PDB file of C-alpha atoms and ligand atoms in Angstrom:
ATOM      1  CA  GLU A  30      -2.845 -92.256 -39.491  1.00  0.00           C
ATOM      2  CA  LYS A  31      -0.795 -91.891 -42.488  1.00  0.00           C
ATOM      3  CA  LYS A  32       2.637 -90.203 -42.121  1.00  0.00           C
ATOM      4  CA  ILE A  33       3.406 -87.471 -45.326  1.00  0.00           C
ATOM      5  CA  ILE A  34       6.378 -85.522 -46.340  1.00  0.00           C
ATOM      6  CA  ILE A  35       5.759 -81.729 -46.143  1.00  0.00           C
ATOM      7  CA  ALA A  36       8.112 -79.802 -48.635  1.00  0.00           C
ATOM      8  CA  ILE A  37       8.481 -76.293 -47.538  1.00  0.00           C
ATOM      9  CA  ASP A  38      10.420 -74.047 -50.155  1.00  0.00           C
ATOM     10  CA  GLY A  39      10.803 -70.099 -50.450  1.00  0.00           C
ATOM     11  CA  HIS A  40      12.908 -67.213 -50.220  1.00  0.00           C
ATOM     12  CA  SER A  41      15.577 -66.722 -47.670  1.00  0.00           C
ATOM     13  CA  SER A  42      14.147 -64.889 -44.415  1.00  0.00           C
ATOM     14  CA  SER A  43      10.576 -65.573 -45.624  1.00  0.00           C
ATOM     15  CA  GLY A  44      10.166 -67.005 -42.170  1.00  0.00           C
ATOM     16  CA  LYS A  45       9.448 -70.506 -43.258  1.00  0.00           C
ATOM     17  CA  SER A  46      11.495 -72.096 -41.074  1.00  0.00           C
ATOM     18  CA  THR A  47       9.761 -70.666 -38.083  1.00  0.00           C
ATOM     19  CA  MET A  48       6.504 -71.940 -39.354  1.00  0.00           C
ATOM     20  CA  ALA A  49       8.197 -75.285 -40.523  1.00  0.00           C
ATOM     21  CA  LYS A  50       9.805 -75.927 -37.062  1.00  0.00           C
ATOM     22  CA  ASP A  51       6.397 -75.065 -34.963  1.00  0.00           C
ATOM     23  CA  LEU A  52       4.185 -77.347 -37.515  1.00  0.00           C
ATOM     24  CA  ALA A  53       6.666 -80.102 -37.161  1.00  0.00           C
ATOM     25  CA  ARG A  54       6.598 -79.819 -33.057  1.00  0.00           C
ATOM     26  CA  GLU A  55       2.912 -79.751 -32.921  1.00  0.00           C
ATOM     27  CA  ILE A  56       2.101 -82.773 -35.412  1.00  0.00           C
ATOM     28  CA  GLY A  57       4.950 -84.950 -34.161  1.00  0.00           C
ATOM     29  CA  TYR A  58       6.973 -84.725 -37.215  1.00  0.00           C
ATOM     30  CA  ILE A  59      10.852 -84.703 -37.842  1.00  0.00           C
ATOM     31  CA  TYR A  60      11.903 -81.161 -39.119  1.00  0.00           C
ATOM     32  CA  ILE A  61      14.704 -80.976 -41.168  1.00  0.00           C
ATOM     33  CA  ASP A  62      16.380 -77.545 -41.933  1.00  0.00           C
ATOM     34  CA  THR A  63      18.385 -78.167 -45.315  1.00  0.00           C
ATOM     35  CA  GLY A  64      19.563 -74.474 -45.480  1.00  0.00           C
ATOM     36  CA  ALA A  65      21.415 -75.387 -42.044  1.00  0.00           C
ATOM     37  CA  MET A  66      23.298 -78.231 -44.006  1.00  0.00           C
ATOM     38  CA  TYR A  67      24.483 -75.655 -46.791  1.00  0.00           C
ATOM     39  CA  ARG A  68      25.406 -73.344 -43.898  1.00  0.00           C
ATOM     40  CA  ALA A  69      27.472 -75.907 -42.083  1.00  0.00           C
ATOM     41  CA  VAL A  70      29.232 -76.937 -45.311  1.00  0.00           C
ATOM     42  CA  THR A  71      30.274 -72.867 -45.772  1.00  0.00           C
ATOM     43  CA  LEU A  72      31.335 -72.816 -41.963  1.00  0.00           C
ATOM     44  CA  TYR A  73      33.588 -75.765 -42.695  1.00  0.00           C
ATOM     45  CA  CYS A  74      35.322 -74.029 -45.830  1.00  0.00           C
ATOM     46  CA  LEU A  75      35.562 -70.883 -43.953  1.00  0.00           C
ATOM     47  CA  ARG A  76      37.358 -72.488 -40.674  1.00  0.00           C
ATOM     48  CA  LYS A  77      39.776 -74.443 -43.513  1.00  0.00           C
ATOM     49  CA  GLY A  78      40.380 -71.466 -45.675  1.00  0.00           C
ATOM     50  CA  TYR A  79      38.754 -72.882 -48.819  1.00  0.00           C
ATOM     51  CA  ILE A  80      37.135 -69.704 -49.561  1.00  0.00           C
ATOM     52  CA  GLN A  81      39.272 -66.585 -50.548  1.00  0.00           C
ATOM     53  CA  GLY A  82      36.667 -63.702 -51.968  1.00  0.00           C
ATOM     54  CA  ASP A  83      34.189 -65.433 -54.412  1.00  0.00           C
ATOM     55  CA  THR A  84      36.679 -68.246 -55.173  1.00  0.00           C
ATOM     56  CA  ILE A  85      36.190 -71.727 -53.630  1.00  0.00           C
ATOM     57  CA  GLN A  86      38.881 -74.449 -53.752  1.00  0.00           C
ATOM     58  CA  GLU A  87      36.509 -77.257 -54.934  1.00  0.00           C
ATOM     59  CA  GLU A  88      39.083 -79.917 -55.224  1.00  0.00           C
ATOM     60  CA  ALA A  89      39.645 -79.763 -51.299  1.00  0.00           C
ATOM     61  CA  LEU A  90      36.274 -79.474 -50.471  1.00  0.00           C
ATOM     62  CA  LYS A  91      35.169 -82.302 -52.668  1.00  0.00           C
ATOM     63  CA  ALA A  92      38.076 -84.553 -50.833  1.00  0.00           C
ATOM     64  CA  ASP A  93      36.583 -83.683 -47.326  1.00  0.00           C
ATOM     65  CA  LEU A  94      32.883 -83.963 -48.331  1.00  0.00           C
ATOM     66  CA  ASP A  95      32.672 -87.391 -47.529  1.00  0.00           C
ATOM     67  CA  GLN A  96      33.915 -87.423 -44.004  1.00  0.00           C
ATOM     68  CA  MET A  97      31.877 -84.644 -43.263  1.00  0.00           C
ATOM     69  CA  ASP A  98      29.232 -85.402 -40.802  1.00  0.00           C
ATOM     70  CA  ILE A  99      26.383 -83.140 -40.476  1.00  0.00           C
ATOM     71  CA  SER A 100      23.452 -83.915 -38.225  1.00  0.00           C
ATOM     72  CA  PHE A 101      20.551 -82.537 -36.222  1.00  0.00           C
ATOM     73  CA  ARG A 102      20.127 -83.103 -32.676  1.00  0.00           C
ATOM     74  CA  TYR A 103      16.917 -82.136 -30.647  1.00  0.00           C
ATOM     75  CA  ASN A 104      17.407 -79.594 -28.004  1.00  0.00           C
ATOM     76  CA  ALA A 105      14.888 -79.953 -24.963  1.00  0.00           C
ATOM     77  CA  GLU A 106      15.559 -76.414 -23.963  1.00  0.00           C
ATOM     78  CA  THR A 107      14.135 -74.695 -27.119  1.00  0.00           C
ATOM     79  CA  GLY A 108      12.133 -77.515 -28.334  1.00  0.00           C
ATOM     80  CA  ARG A 109      14.153 -77.267 -31.767  1.00  0.00           C
ATOM     81  CA  PRO A 110      16.856 -79.027 -33.375  1.00  0.00           C
ATOM     82  CA  ASP A 111      20.544 -77.842 -33.223  1.00  0.00           C
ATOM     83  CA  THR A 112      22.912 -78.669 -35.843  1.00  0.00           C
ATOM     84  CA  TYR A 113      26.090 -80.459 -35.238  1.00  0.00           C
ATOM     85  CA  LEU A 114      29.295 -80.568 -37.690  1.00  0.00           C
ATOM     86  CA  ASN A 115      31.327 -83.407 -36.840  1.00  0.00           C
ATOM     87  CA  GLY A 116      30.131 -83.635 -33.581  1.00  0.00           C
ATOM     88  CA  GLU A 117      30.448 -80.085 -32.728  1.00  0.00           C
ATOM     89  CA  LYS A 118      27.219 -78.058 -32.040  1.00  0.00           C
ATOM     90  CA  VAL A 119      27.238 -74.982 -34.398  1.00  0.00           C
ATOM     91  CA  GLU A 120      23.882 -73.900 -34.642  1.00  0.00           C
ATOM     92  CA  LYS A 121      24.875 -70.229 -33.541  1.00  0.00           C
ATOM     93  CA  GLU A 122      27.947 -70.184 -35.880  1.00  0.00           C
ATOM     94  CA  ILE A 123      25.851 -70.875 -38.947  1.00  0.00           C
ATOM     95  CA  ARG A 124      23.857 -68.144 -38.611  1.00  0.00           C
ATOM     96  CA  SER A 125      26.473 -65.239 -38.965  1.00  0.00           C
ATOM     97  CA  MET A 126      26.692 -62.713 -41.567  1.00  0.00           C
ATOM     98  CA  GLU A 127      30.004 -64.287 -42.860  1.00  0.00           C
ATOM     99  CA  VAL A 128      28.351 -67.611 -43.316  1.00  0.00           C
ATOM    100  CA  ALA A 129      25.273 -65.919 -44.870  1.00  0.00           C
ATOM    101  CA  ASP A 130      27.472 -64.078 -47.313  1.00  0.00           C
ATOM    102  CA  LYS A 131      29.105 -67.222 -48.656  1.00  0.00           C
ATOM    103  CA  VAL A 132      26.428 -69.771 -48.217  1.00  0.00           C
ATOM    104  CA  SER A 133      25.001 -69.232 -51.867  1.00  0.00           C
ATOM    105  CA  LEU A 134      28.223 -69.732 -53.517  1.00  0.00           C
ATOM    106  CA  ILE A 135      28.488 -73.333 -51.558  1.00  0.00           C
ATOM    107  CA  ALA A 136      25.127 -74.014 -52.314  1.00  0.00           C
ATOM    108  CA  ALA A 137      25.575 -73.456 -56.291  1.00  0.00           C
ATOM    109  CA  LEU A 138      28.185 -76.271 -56.639  1.00  0.00           C
ATOM    110  CA  GLY A 139      26.629 -79.520 -57.898  1.00  0.00           C
ATOM    111  CA  PHE A 140      28.636 -81.825 -55.872  1.00  0.00           C
ATOM    112  CA  VAL A 141      27.603 -80.258 -52.866  1.00  0.00           C
ATOM    113  CA  ARG A 142      24.121 -80.416 -53.745  1.00  0.00           C
ATOM    114  CA  ARG A 143      24.268 -84.066 -54.786  1.00  0.00           C
ATOM    115  CA  ALA A 144      25.753 -84.797 -51.397  1.00  0.00           C
ATOM    116  CA  MET A 145      23.362 -82.920 -49.481  1.00  0.00           C
ATOM    117  CA  VAL A 146      20.208 -84.162 -51.447  1.00  0.00           C
ATOM    118  CA  ALA A 147      21.504 -87.843 -50.812  1.00  0.00           C
ATOM    119  CA  LYS A 148      21.484 -87.035 -47.239  1.00  0.00           C
ATOM    120  CA  GLN A 149      18.018 -85.629 -47.077  1.00  0.00           C
ATOM    121  CA  GLN A 150      16.448 -87.996 -49.316  1.00  0.00           C
ATOM    122  CA  GLU A 151      17.748 -90.630 -46.760  1.00  0.00           C
ATOM    123  CA  MET A 152      16.637 -88.539 -43.752  1.00  0.00           C
ATOM    124  CA  GLY A 153      13.011 -88.476 -45.324  1.00  0.00           C
ATOM    125  CA  LYS A 154      12.450 -91.810 -46.448  1.00  0.00           C
ATOM    126  CA  ALA A 155      10.425 -92.911 -43.244  1.00  0.00           C
ATOM    127  CA  LYS A 156       8.014 -89.980 -43.875  1.00  0.00           C
ATOM    128  CA  GLY A 157       6.536 -88.041 -41.003  1.00  0.00           C
ATOM    129  CA  ILE A 158       9.023 -85.160 -41.828  1.00  0.00           C
ATOM    130  CA  VAL A 159       8.869 -81.273 -42.564  1.00  0.00           C
ATOM    131  CA  MET A 160      11.624 -80.229 -44.804  1.00  0.00           C
ATOM    132  CA  ASP A 161      12.585 -76.516 -45.593  1.00  0.00           C
ATOM    133  CA  GLY A 162      14.778 -75.705 -48.162  1.00  0.00           C
ATOM    134  CA  ARG A 163      14.948 -74.271 -51.815  1.00  0.00           C
ATOM    135  CA  ASP A 164      14.494 -77.462 -53.969  1.00  0.00           C
ATOM    136  CA  ILE A 165      12.559 -79.749 -51.452  1.00  0.00           C
ATOM    137  CA  GLY A 166       9.234 -79.590 -53.615  1.00  0.00           C
ATOM    138  CA  THR A 167      11.176 -79.856 -56.943  1.00  0.00           C
ATOM    139  CA  VAL A 168      14.306 -81.902 -56.504  1.00  0.00           C
ATOM    140  CA  VAL A 169      14.540 -83.735 -53.039  1.00  0.00           C
ATOM    141  CA  PHE A 170      10.940 -84.747 -52.950  1.00  0.00           C
ATOM    142  CA  PRO A 171       9.037 -83.957 -56.111  1.00  0.00           C
ATOM    143  CA  ASP A 172       6.365 -86.458 -54.812  1.00  0.00           C
ATOM    144  CA  ALA A 173       5.856 -84.928 -51.356  1.00  0.00           C
ATOM    145  CA  GLU A 174       2.252 -85.183 -50.381  1.00  0.00           C
ATOM    146  CA  LEU A 175       2.314 -81.327 -49.256  1.00  0.00           C
ATOM    147  CA  LYS A 176       4.244 -78.645 -50.724  1.00  0.00           C
ATOM    148  CA  VAL A 177       4.318 -74.891 -49.966  1.00  0.00           C
ATOM    149  CA  PHE A 178       6.389 -71.962 -51.323  1.00  0.00           C
ATOM    150  CA  VAL A 179       6.692 -69.163 -48.977  1.00  0.00           C
ATOM    151  CA  THR A 180       7.589 -65.585 -49.905  1.00  0.00           C
ATOM    152  CA  ALA A 181       7.390 -61.937 -48.882  1.00  0.00           C
ATOM    153  CA  SER A 182       8.600 -58.842 -50.265  1.00  0.00           C
ATOM    154  CA  PRO A 183      12.451 -58.376 -49.857  1.00  0.00           C
ATOM    155  CA  GLU A 184      12.016 -55.279 -47.702  1.00  0.00           C
ATOM    156  CA  VAL A 185       9.707 -57.228 -45.393  1.00  0.00           C
ATOM    157  CA  ARG A 186      12.170 -59.962 -45.190  1.00  0.00           C
ATOM    158  CA  ALA A 187      15.183 -57.599 -44.559  1.00  0.00           C
ATOM    159  CA  ARG A 188      13.238 -56.128 -41.620  1.00  0.00           C
ATOM    160  CA  ARG A 189      12.656 -59.564 -39.874  1.00  0.00           C
ATOM    161  CA  ARG A 190      16.167 -60.714 -40.755  1.00  0.00           C
ATOM    162  CA  LEU A 191      17.622 -57.432 -39.125  1.00  0.00           C
ATOM    163  CA  GLU A 192      15.705 -57.841 -35.881  1.00  0.00           C
ATOM    164  CA  GLU A 193      16.489 -61.472 -35.650  1.00  0.00           C
ATOM    165  CA  LEU A 194      20.220 -60.280 -36.202  1.00  0.00           C
ATOM    166  CA  GLN A 195      20.233 -57.442 -33.967  1.00  0.00           C
ATOM    167  CA  ALA A 196      18.678 -59.461 -31.112  1.00  0.00           C
ATOM    168  CA  LYS A 197      21.768 -61.876 -31.403  1.00  0.00           C
ATOM    169  CA  GLY A 198      24.042 -58.479 -31.078  1.00  0.00           C
ATOM    170  CA  GLU A 199      25.419 -58.621 -34.532  1.00  0.00           C
ATOM    171  CA  GLN A 200      26.386 -55.316 -35.940  1.00  0.00           C
ATOM    172  CA  THR A 201      24.944 -54.750 -39.108  1.00  0.00           C
ATOM    173  CA  THR A 202      22.187 -52.306 -40.941  1.00  0.00           C
ATOM    174  CA  TYR A 203      19.254 -52.489 -42.873  1.00  0.00           C
ATOM    175  CA  GLU A 204      21.098 -51.847 -46.216  1.00  0.00           C
ATOM    176  CA  GLU A 205      23.647 -54.508 -45.740  1.00  0.00           C
ATOM    177  CA  VAL A 206      20.826 -57.020 -44.963  1.00  0.00           C
ATOM    178  CA  LEU A 207      18.648 -56.065 -47.619  1.00  0.00           C
ATOM    179  CA  ALA A 208      21.497 -56.118 -50.046  1.00  0.00           C
ATOM    180  CA  ASN A 209      22.292 -59.799 -48.717  1.00  0.00           C
ATOM    181  CA  VAL A 210      18.558 -60.721 -49.132  1.00  0.00           C
ATOM    182  CA  LYS A 211      18.553 -59.618 -52.868  1.00  0.00           C
ATOM    183  CA  LYS A 212      21.958 -60.808 -53.647  1.00  0.00           C
ATOM    184  CA  ARG A 213      21.084 -64.356 -52.307  1.00  0.00           C
ATOM    185  CA  ASP A 214      17.655 -64.392 -54.049  1.00  0.00           C
ATOM    186  CA  TYR A 215      19.605 -63.430 -57.113  1.00  0.00           C
ATOM    187  CA  ILE A 216      22.175 -66.280 -56.764  1.00  0.00           C
ATOM    188  CA  ASP A 217      19.692 -68.927 -55.655  1.00  0.00           C
ATOM    189  CA  SER A 218      17.264 -68.063 -58.489  1.00  0.00           C
ATOM    190  CA  THR A 219      19.751 -67.904 -61.314  1.00  0.00           C
ATOM    191  CA  ARG A 220      22.220 -70.774 -60.536  1.00  0.00           C
ATOM    192  CA  GLU A 221      22.361 -73.623 -62.942  1.00  0.00           C
ATOM    193  CA  GLU A 222      22.091 -76.405 -60.296  1.00  0.00           C
ATOM    194  CA  SER A 223      18.436 -76.728 -59.098  1.00  0.00           C
ATOM    195  CA  PRO A 224      17.608 -73.117 -59.134  1.00  0.00           C
ATOM    196  CA  LEU A 225      14.960 -72.068 -56.557  1.00  0.00           C
ATOM    197  CA  ARG A 226      11.627 -72.126 -58.233  1.00  0.00           C
ATOM    198  CA  GLN A 227       8.067 -72.788 -57.274  1.00  0.00           C
ATOM    199  CA  ALA A 228       7.071 -76.412 -57.938  1.00  0.00           C
ATOM    200  CA  PRO A 229       3.959 -76.411 -60.209  1.00  0.00           C
ATOM    201  CA  ASP A 230       1.920 -78.205 -57.792  1.00  0.00           C
ATOM    202  CA  ALA A 231       2.946 -76.052 -54.721  1.00  0.00           C
ATOM    203  CA  LEU A 232       0.607 -73.724 -52.794  1.00  0.00           C
ATOM    204  CA  VAL A 233       1.591 -70.260 -52.524  1.00  0.00           C
ATOM    205  CA  LEU A 234       1.983 -68.278 -49.108  1.00  0.00           C
ATOM    206  CA  ASP A 235       2.964 -64.573 -49.430  1.00  0.00           C
ATOM    207  CA  ASN A 236       3.363 -63.866 -45.838  1.00  0.00           C
ATOM    208  CA  SER A 237       4.220 -59.979 -46.167  1.00  0.00           C
ATOM    209  CA  GLU A 238       1.142 -59.185 -44.433  1.00  0.00           C
ATOM    210  CA  MET A 239       0.448 -62.017 -41.900  1.00  0.00           C
ATOM    211  CA  THR A 240       1.223 -62.490 -38.494  1.00  0.00           C
ATOM    212  CA  ILE A 241       2.957 -65.299 -37.346  1.00  0.00           C
ATOM    213  CA  PRO A 242      -0.271 -67.126 -35.553  1.00  0.00           C
ATOM    214  CA  GLU A 243      -2.034 -66.445 -39.017  1.00  0.00           C
ATOM    215  CA  GLN A 244       0.715 -68.317 -40.907  1.00  0.00           C
ATOM    216  CA  LYS A 245       0.815 -71.010 -38.462  1.00  0.00           C
ATOM    217  CA  LYS A 246      -2.949 -71.452 -38.652  1.00  0.00           C
ATOM    218  CA  TRP A 247      -2.928 -71.350 -42.482  1.00  0.00           C
ATOM    219  CA  LEU A 248      -0.074 -74.250 -42.703  1.00  0.00           C
ATOM    220  CA  ARG A 249      -1.951 -76.301 -39.998  1.00  0.00           C
ATOM    221  CA  ASP A 250      -4.938 -76.200 -42.266  1.00  0.00           C
ATOM    222  CA  GLN A 251      -3.181 -77.370 -45.474  1.00  0.00           C
ATOM    223  CA  PHE A 252      -1.799 -80.200 -43.247  1.00  0.00           C
ATOM    224  CA  GLU A 253      -5.219 -81.073 -42.018  1.00  0.00           C
ATOM    225  CA  ALA A 254      -6.590 -81.120 -45.714  1.00  0.00           C
ATOM    226  CA  ALA A 255      -3.449 -83.183 -46.721  1.00  0.00           C
ATOM    227  CA  VAL A 256      -3.614 -85.946 -44.238  1.00  0.00           C
TER     228      VAL A 256
HETATM  229  O1  C5P B  14      17.341 -71.150 -45.655  1.00  0.00           O
HETATM  230  P1  C5P B  14      18.482 -70.709 -45.282  1.00  0.00           P
HETATM  231  O2  C5P B  14      18.465 -69.296 -45.426  1.00  0.00           O
HETATM  232  O3  C5P B  14      19.341 -70.803 -44.216  1.00  0.00           O
HETATM  233  O4  C5P B  14      19.486 -71.194 -46.530  1.00  0.00           O
HETATM  234  C1  C5P B  14      20.824 -70.710 -46.700  1.00  0.00           C
HETATM  235  C2  C5P B  14      21.290 -70.627 -48.176  1.00  0.00           C
HETATM  236  O5  C5P B  14      21.330 -72.101 -48.537  1.00  0.00           O
HETATM  237  C3  C5P B  14      20.250 -70.238 -49.174  1.00  0.00           C
HETATM  238  O6  C5P B  14      20.464 -68.934 -49.517  1.00  0.00           O
HETATM  239  C4  C5P B  14      20.638 -71.074 -50.561  1.00  0.00           C
HETATM  240  O7  C5P B  14      21.867 -70.704 -51.026  1.00  0.00           O
HETATM  241  C5  C5P B  14      20.924 -72.304 -49.817  1.00  0.00           C
HETATM  242  N1  C5P B  14      20.090 -73.509 -49.817  1.00  0.00           N
HETATM  243  C6  C5P B  14      19.769 -74.199 -50.949  1.00  0.00           C
HETATM  244  N2  C5P B  14      19.025 -75.288 -50.978  1.00  0.00           N
HETATM  245  C7  C5P B  14      18.312 -75.562 -49.872  1.00  0.00           C
HETATM  246  C8  C5P B  14      18.619 -74.884 -48.586  1.00  0.00           C
HETATM  247  C9  C5P B  14      19.323 -73.993 -48.655  1.00  0.00           C
HETATM  248  O8  C5P B  14      20.414 -73.958 -51.840  1.00  0.00           O
HETATM  249  N3  C5P B  14      17.697 -77.004 -49.941  1.00  0.00           N
END
């Protein structure tokens, strides 16, 4: 049976990661969350004090980037991969509001993107992979056999994100989360380096009005049609 590359792009908190992870597990593919990689770089910078307000110490980050080890290890308990930064499990830390607030700034840096894209291309070269992000179908794997672009209204995405954060005990409000969702959309789609955009050959899924089982079935059907 032929193995393919599945590129899942879309807006933040559109639920694409949940769909992508579940599909990968069902079909026995490797799942790579590229957002987690940009989040790990952001966490690293915050810890090192390389981010002050909206200013980033680019030279310091550039010097450290080569030695930064970002990897994923399968967690048998959750059935999903955890993100590791230089050997430390940071899955929880990279999902904080503090990281979410700064990640788009880090992801807008060309030298960071080039380093991450190179890692991602290496991870996917054997195929049999589901990769989720913003530029997978456009930049990382423009020849992916299946490309999906997932979106939902900002309000729906903010509500989903708020539930996630509250479940984790983060103190935040709907207004704050909605502002963060919109701010990330804006930065992600207007940045100079590979802005978030739909690949011309991507299948678009607006899941504002869909349940998770409906989305999963839709994606599974697209996969069956592609192989
Ligand atoms: O997918 P997630 O919301 O975790 O991604 C966090 C941020 O990382 C995005 O808002 C975006 O700024 C950046 N990102 C990116 N390119 C990717 C994946 C994520 O620029 N392929």
